[in-house]
Coordinates of C-alpha atoms and ligand atoms in Angstrom, one line a residue:
M21 CA -10.2 3.3 14.0
V22 CA -11.1 0.9 17.1
I23 CA -8.4 0.7 19.6
N24 CA -7.0 -1.7 20.8
F25 CA -3.6 -3.3 22.8
N26 CA -2.4 -4.8 25.4
F27 CA 0.9 -3.3 26.7
T28 CA 3.6 -4.9 29.0
S29 CA 7.4 -4.1 30.4
A30 CA 9.8 -4.5 33.1
P31 CA 7.1 -3.5 36.3
C32 CA 10.1 -0.9 38.1
T33 CA 12.8 0.9 35.7
I34 CA 15.0 3.0 37.0
F35 CA 16.9 5.2 34.8
G36 CA 19.1 8.0 34.7
E37 CA 22.9 8.8 36.2
G38 CA 23.4 6.6 39.6
A39 CA 20.6 5.0 38.4
L40 CA 22.1 1.8 40.7
K41 CA 22.8 3.6 43.9
K42 CA 19.5 4.2 43.5
A43 CA 17.7 0.9 43.3
S44 CA 19.1 -0.6 45.9
P45 CA 16.7 0.2 48.3
Y46 CA 14.3 -2.7 46.0
F47 CA 17.5 -5.1 46.2
N48 CA 17.0 -7.1 50.7
R49 CA 13.1 -7.9 49.2
F50 CA 14.5 -10.3 46.0
G51 CA 16.8 -12.1 48.9
K52 CA 20.5 -12.1 50.6
K53 CA 22.2 -13.8 47.8
A54 CA 23.1 -13.0 43.9
L55 CA 24.1 -14.4 41.5
I56 CA 25.1 -12.0 38.7
V57 CA 25.7 -13.0 34.7
T58 CA 28.4 -10.7 33.1
G59 CA 31.4 -10.9 31.3
K60 CA 34.5 -10.7 31.3
I61 CA 35.2 -7.9 29.6
I62 CA 32.4 -5.8 32.2
T63 CA 34.5 -7.7 35.1
K64 CA 37.9 -6.0 33.7
A65 CA 36.1 -2.8 33.0
G66 CA 34.9 -3.0 37.0
L67 CA 31.2 -2.4 36.0
T68 CA 31.0 -6.6 38.8
S69 CA 32.8 -4.5 41.4
Q70 CA 30.3 -1.2 41.5
V71 CA 27.7 -3.8 42.1
Q72 CA 29.3 -6.4 44.3
N73 CA 30.1 -3.1 46.5
M74 CA 26.0 -2.3 46.1
L75 CA 25.6 -4.7 47.2
S76 CA 27.7 -5.7 50.3
E77 CA 26.6 -2.7 51.9
L78 CA 23.3 -4.2 51.4
G79 CA 24.3 -6.7 53.8
I80 CA 24.2 -9.5 50.2
E81 CA 26.3 -11.8 49.3
S82 CA 26.9 -11.9 45.3
V83 CA 28.6 -14.7 43.3
V84 CA 29.6 -14.4 39.7
F85 CA 29.2 -16.2 37.1
N86 CA 30.6 -14.8 33.4
D87 CA 31.7 -17.6 31.9
L88 CA 30.0 -16.9 29.0
P89 CA 32.3 -17.1 26.1
G90 CA 30.4 -16.1 22.4
E91 CA 26.2 -15.1 22.3
P92 CA 24.6 -17.7 24.9
D93 CA 23.9 -21.6 24.1
D94 CA 22.6 -24.2 26.1
I95 CA 26.1 -25.5 27.6
M96 CA 26.5 -22.3 29.4
I97 CA 23.0 -22.1 30.8
N98 CA 23.8 -24.6 32.1
N99 CA 26.9 -24.4 33.7
G100 CA 25.2 -20.9 35.2
I101 CA 21.7 -23.0 36.5
K102 CA 24.7 -25.2 37.7
V103 CA 27.1 -22.1 40.0
Y104 CA 23.1 -20.4 40.5
K105 CA 21.8 -23.8 42.9
D106 CA 25.8 -25.1 44.0
E107 CA 26.3 -21.9 44.9
E108 CA 22.5 -21.3 47.2
C109 CA 21.3 -17.7 45.5
D110 CA 18.4 -16.8 46.2
F111 CA 18.4 -14.6 43.0
I112 CA 20.3 -13.5 39.5
I113 CA 21.5 -10.1 37.9
G114 CA 22.7 -10.0 34.5
L115 CA 24.5 -7.5 34.0
G116 CA 26.0 -6.6 30.5
G117 CA 24.7 -6.7 26.6
G118 CA 22.4 -9.2 24.9
T119 CA 24.3 -12.7 26.1
P120 CA 24.7 -11.7 30.2
L121 CA 20.5 -10.4 30.2
D122 CA 19.3 -13.1 28.6
S123 CA 21.6 -16.3 30.4
A124 CA 20.9 -15.0 33.2
K125 CA 17.1 -15.3 32.2
A126 CA 17.2 -18.5 31.1
I127 CA 19.6 -19.7 33.7
A128 CA 16.1 -18.1 36.0
A129 CA 13.9 -20.2 34.2
M130 CA 15.7 -23.3 34.4
S131 CA 17.0 -23.1 37.2
V132 CA 12.9 -23.6 37.7
L133 CA 11.6 -24.9 34.4
P134 CA 12.0 -29.2 33.6
G135 CA 13.4 -30.2 30.7
K136 CA 15.9 -28.5 28.5
L137 CA 15.7 -25.4 27.4
A138 CA 14.8 -25.8 23.4
D139 CA 11.9 -27.9 24.5
Y140 CA 9.8 -24.4 25.5
A141 CA 10.5 -23.4 21.4
G142 CA 6.9 -22.4 20.8
K143 CA 5.8 -22.4 24.2
E144 CA 5.0 -19.6 26.8
M145 CA 8.0 -19.8 29.5
S146 CA 6.0 -19.7 32.9
G147 CA 6.8 -19.8 36.4
A148 CA 7.7 -18.7 39.7
F149 CA 11.6 -18.0 38.8
P150 CA 13.4 -15.9 41.3
P151 CA 13.8 -12.3 41.3
L152 CA 15.7 -11.2 38.3
V153 CA 17.4 -8.2 38.1
L154 CA 19.1 -6.5 34.8
I155 CA 22.1 -3.6 33.8
P156 CA 22.9 -3.3 30.3
T157 CA 26.2 -1.9 29.5
T158 CA 25.4 -1.7 25.9
A159 CA 22.3 0.7 24.3
G160 CA 21.2 -2.0 22.5
T161 CA 19.4 -5.1 22.5
G162 CA 16.5 -4.2 24.5
S163 CA 16.9 -7.3 26.5
E164 CA 16.6 -5.5 29.2
V165 CA 12.5 -5.0 29.2
T166 CA 11.8 -8.0 26.7
K167 CA 9.9 -11.2 27.7
F168 CA 12.1 -12.5 25.3
L169 CA 15.8 -14.4 25.1
V170 CA 17.6 -15.5 22.2
F171 CA 19.7 -18.8 22.7
T172 CA 21.8 -21.2 20.3
D173 CA 20.7 -25.0 20.4
T174 CA 24.0 -26.6 20.3
A175 CA 22.6 -29.6 18.9
T176 CA 20.6 -28.4 15.7
D177 CA 23.3 -25.6 15.0
A178 CA 19.6 -22.8 15.2
K179 CA 19.1 -19.6 17.0
L180 CA 15.8 -19.9 19.4
L181 CA 13.6 -17.3 20.1
L182 CA 11.8 -17.9 24.1
K183 CA 9.2 -15.4 25.4
G184 CA 7.1 -15.3 28.8
E185 CA 5.9 -12.7 30.9
D186 CA 7.2 -13.9 33.9
L187 CA 10.4 -14.0 32.1
L188 CA 10.4 -9.7 32.2
P189 CA 12.6 -8.7 35.3
D190 CA 10.9 -7.6 38.4
L191 CA 13.9 -4.3 38.0
A192 CA 15.8 -2.9 35.6
I193 CA 18.9 -0.5 35.5
I194 CA 19.9 1.5 32.8
D195 CA 22.6 4.3 33.2
Y196 CA 24.2 5.7 31.0
N197 CA 27.5 5.4 32.2
F198 CA 27.8 2.1 32.1
T199 CA 27.3 1.9 28.5
I200 CA 30.4 4.6 27.9
S201 CA 33.7 1.8 27.5
S202 CA 32.1 0.0 24.7
P203 CA 34.1 -0.4 22.0
E204 CA 33.5 1.4 18.9
T205 CA 32.6 -2.3 17.6
I206 CA 29.3 -3.1 19.8
T207 CA 28.6 0.5 20.3
I208 CA 27.6 0.1 15.8
A209 CA 26.4 -3.3 16.8
T210 CA 24.0 -2.8 19.6
G211 CA 23.0 0.8 18.4
M212 CA 22.1 -1.1 14.8
D213 CA 20.1 -3.4 16.8
A214 CA 18.1 -1.1 18.7
L215 CA 17.3 0.6 15.4
T216 CA 16.0 -2.4 13.5
H217 CA 13.9 -2.9 16.7
A218 CA 12.1 0.5 16.7
I219 CA 12.1 0.3 12.9
E220 CA 10.6 -3.1 12.9
A221 CA 7.4 -2.7 15.4
Y222 CA 7.2 -0.4 14.0
T223 CA 5.9 -1.7 10.1
S224 CA 5.4 -4.5 12.3
K225 CA 1.7 -5.9 11.8
R226 CA 1.8 -6.5 15.4
A227 CA 2.4 -2.9 16.2
N228 CA -0.2 -0.5 18.0
A229 CA -0.9 3.1 18.8
M230 CA 1.6 2.8 22.0
T231 CA 4.2 1.6 20.3
D232 CA 3.8 3.9 17.7
M233 CA 4.6 6.6 19.5
I234 CA 7.0 5.2 21.6
C235 CA 9.8 4.0 18.2
V236 CA 8.7 6.9 16.4
D237 CA 11.1 9.1 19.3
A238 CA 13.3 5.8 18.8
V239 CA 14.4 5.8 16.0
K240 CA 14.1 9.7 16.1
R241 CA 16.7 9.5 18.9
I242 CA 19.2 6.9 16.8
F243 CA 19.8 8.9 13.6
E244 CA 20.3 11.9 15.5
N245 CA 23.1 10.2 18.0
I246 CA 23.9 7.6 16.1
K247 CA 26.6 8.8 14.1
L248 CA 28.1 11.2 17.2
V249 CA 28.7 8.0 19.8
V250 CA 30.9 6.6 17.4
E251 CA 33.1 9.8 16.8
N252 CA 33.2 10.3 20.4
P253 CA 32.7 8.2 23.0
Q254 CA 32.4 10.1 25.9
N255 CA 30.0 12.4 23.9
K256 CA 28.0 11.3 27.8
S257 CA 24.8 13.3 26.6
A258 CA 24.5 11.8 22.8
R259 CA 25.5 8.6 24.9
E260 CA 22.6 9.4 27.3
Q261 CA 20.1 9.8 24.2
M262 CA 20.9 6.0 22.3
S263 CA 20.8 4.3 26.3
L264 CA 16.9 5.6 26.1
A265 CA 16.5 4.9 22.3
A266 CA 17.4 1.3 23.2
Y267 CA 14.8 0.9 25.7
E268 CA 12.0 2.3 23.8
A269 CA 12.9 0.4 21.3
G270 CA 13.3 -3.0 23.9
I271 CA 9.6 -2.0 24.6
C272 CA 8.4 -1.6 21.7
I273 CA 9.6 -5.6 20.5
N274 CA 8.9 -6.4 23.4
N275 CA 4.5 -5.7 22.7
S276 CA 4.3 -5.3 18.9
S277 CA 7.7 -7.4 17.8
V278 CA 10.0 -8.1 14.7
T279 CA 10.5 -8.9 11.5
L280 CA 11.8 -10.3 8.5
V281 CA 15.0 -8.6 9.5
H282 CA 15.0 -10.3 12.8
G283 CA 13.8 -13.4 10.7
M284 CA 16.4 -13.9 8.4
S285 CA 19.2 -12.7 11.2
R286 CA 19.6 -15.9 13.8
P287 CA 20.3 -17.7 12.0
I288 CA 23.4 -15.9 9.8
G289 CA 24.5 -15.3 13.3
A290 CA 23.5 -19.2 14.8
L291 CA 25.1 -20.5 11.4
F292 CA 28.6 -18.2 10.3
H293 CA 29.0 -16.5 14.4
V294 CA 28.0 -13.1 13.5
P295 CA 27.4 -10.4 15.5
H296 CA 23.9 -9.7 16.2
G297 CA 23.6 -5.5 15.7
I298 CA 26.0 -6.3 12.4
S299 CA 24.0 -9.2 10.8
N300 CA 20.8 -7.5 11.1
A301 CA 22.6 -3.9 9.5
M302 CA 23.8 -6.2 6.9
L303 CA 20.2 -7.1 6.1
L304 CA 18.5 -3.9 6.6
V305 CA 18.7 -2.4 4.1
E306 CA 17.9 -5.5 1.2
C307 CA 14.9 -6.4 3.5
L308 CA 12.9 -3.6 4.0
R309 CA 13.6 -2.9 0.2
F310 CA 10.7 -5.9 0.0
A311 CA 9.2 -5.0 2.4
L312 CA 8.2 -1.3 1.7
D313 CA 5.4 -1.3 -0.1
G314 CA 3.6 -3.2 2.4
A315 CA 3.9 -1.0 4.5
K316 CA 4.8 2.6 3.2
E317 CA 2.6 5.1 4.7
K318 CA 4.8 3.9 8.0
F319 CA 8.3 3.8 6.3
A320 CA 7.1 7.7 5.1
D321 CA 6.4 8.6 8.5
L322 CA 10.0 7.5 9.5
G323 CA 11.5 9.3 7.0
R324 CA 9.8 12.9 7.6
A325 CA 10.5 11.9 11.1
I326 CA 13.6 11.8 10.5
G327 CA 14.3 14.7 8.0
A328 CA 15.3 12.5 5.2
A329 CA 11.8 13.3 3.0
S330 CA 9.4 16.7 3.8
Y331 CA 6.0 16.6 5.2
S332 CA 5.1 17.7 1.3
D333 CA 6.3 14.4 0.1
D334 CA 3.6 11.9 -1.2
D335 CA 4.6 8.3 0.8
D336 CA 6.1 7.4 -2.7
K337 CA 8.6 9.5 -2.3
A338 CA 8.7 9.8 1.7
S339 CA 9.1 6.1 2.2
V340 CA 12.2 5.4 -0.6
S341 CA 13.9 8.1 0.8
F342 CA 13.8 6.8 4.5
L343 CA 15.6 3.8 3.0
Y344 CA 18.2 6.4 1.2
A345 CA 18.9 7.6 4.1
L346 CA 19.3 4.0 6.2
Q347 CA 21.5 3.0 3.2
D348 CA 23.4 6.2 4.1
L349 CA 23.3 5.6 7.3
T350 CA 24.5 1.6 7.5
M351 CA 27.8 2.9 4.8
A352 CA 28.8 5.9 7.5
L353 CA 29.0 3.4 10.2
K354 CA 30.9 0.6 7.3
I355 CA 28.5 -2.3 8.3
P356 CA 30.9 -4.3 6.2
S357 CA 28.9 -7.4 2.9
L358 CA 29.4 -10.8 4.0
R359 CA 32.4 -11.1 2.2
E360 CA 33.9 -8.3 4.0
Y361 CA 33.0 -10.0 6.8
G362 CA 34.8 -12.8 5.3
I363 CA 32.5 -15.2 5.6
D364 CA 32.4 -18.4 3.5
L365 CA 30.0 -17.8 0.8
E366 CA 30.0 -20.9 -0.8
K367 CA 28.8 -22.2 3.4
F368 CA 26.6 -20.1 3.4
E369 CA 24.3 -20.1 -0.4
N370 CA 24.7 -24.1 1.0
S371 CA 23.1 -23.1 3.6
E372 CA 20.6 -21.0 2.1
E373 CA 17.8 -22.8 2.3
K374 CA 18.4 -23.9 5.9
M375 CA 18.1 -20.2 7.7
A376 CA 15.5 -20.1 5.4
Q377 CA 13.6 -22.6 6.7
D378 CA 14.4 -21.7 10.3
A379 CA 13.5 -18.3 9.7
I380 CA 10.4 -18.9 9.2
A381 CA 9.7 -21.6 11.4
S382 CA 10.9 -18.7 14.0
G383 CA 7.8 -16.5 13.4
S384 CA 9.5 -13.5 13.3
P385 CA 9.3 -13.1 9.3
G386 CA 4.9 -13.2 9.8
N387 CA 5.0 -10.2 11.5
T388 CA 5.1 -8.6 8.2
C389 CA 3.3 -6.6 6.8
K390 CA 3.7 -8.4 3.5
I391 CA 3.5 -12.3 3.1
V392 CA 6.4 -13.1 2.9
T393 CA 7.5 -16.6 1.4
K394 CA 10.2 -19.2 1.9
E395 CA 11.6 -18.6 -1.6
D396 CA 11.2 -14.5 -0.6
I397 CA 14.2 -15.4 1.5
V398 CA 15.8 -17.8 -0.2
S399 CA 16.0 -14.3 -2.7
I400 CA 17.1 -12.0 0.0
Y401 CA 20.1 -13.9 0.8
E402 CA 21.6 -14.2 -2.4
I403 CA 21.7 -10.6 -2.5
L404 CA 23.6 -10.7 -0.2
R405 CA 25.5 -12.8 -0.7
K406 CA 26.1 -11.5 -3.9
K407 CA 26.8 -8.0 -3.1
Ligands
ZN23 ZN1 17.6 -7.8 18.1

């Protein structure tokens, strides 16, 4: 078989205990004043001041922008751009979960590019963006090593996926100690997001030899550790493994993309404000049940890798065993149904056509190793609604 692929990631990643300190020699090249894009909870947990102290030791000034009340939208991002420009900052640090990291990318890009964010849907965002440093405080989104950002366009209520190689950060700093203060709900949501990334990238039409190796490793690590971090949030070794898995899964989607689950998840997030990782987890089993026969051997590999199937099992048996293991995991983590989450099911039913349209338009379902029609997507939304 011929092997060829393109493979990109953040040019420099510093991973491990004390990573922020180890990264300090890199900062002076970025400029004299930083905008720190973060959340109020992160600031309260003392993580923002850790970064600010490190910067001030280097003689770098910083301004904090933490007015990010939910998942990113164009209004929050425009506010951030204004602070970046008014304060005459030189570079941007994103510190937090997916919202601050994606917002930092958007602020960096739109401080240079003309027009509005939604204009770049379906195009490559490129330009001489200010230097960008990303520091995750959750083990999940992988945004610190991807060329993607997701935001809600308030004009259309659609969650849009934007991309561009220039959105990759100049430096990613990953220290699992920054994830230890994550509350249980965030740990579960982000961990399930990372798992979804690894499974989707492995079973994507765009999978390649490099990401295949990394995806399987990420899926194994998450199956072995996600329940451990939920049972004991202070379990350092399990936190470290989850941070590594989320990083691996981020590299995988950066190169092999996501598929049906993410395509269907973004509209649920946009219209019903379900956190990204939870809407993925709600969809995971039903979407993969649909996708299973398109990439049976890949799902079977995952079943064997996590020990849900044995190496003597054929692909039919091993792939179904993987699905059962996923089902058990979502039950153990008490992933709610739409009904249990409190979603207005009548409004959901009335939105299924629009959500299916938006899912197809995002391009992600097209990466699934099976033809996915709008009707297929509506049917999966319907199964979810009736659970
Ligand atoms: Zn995701």
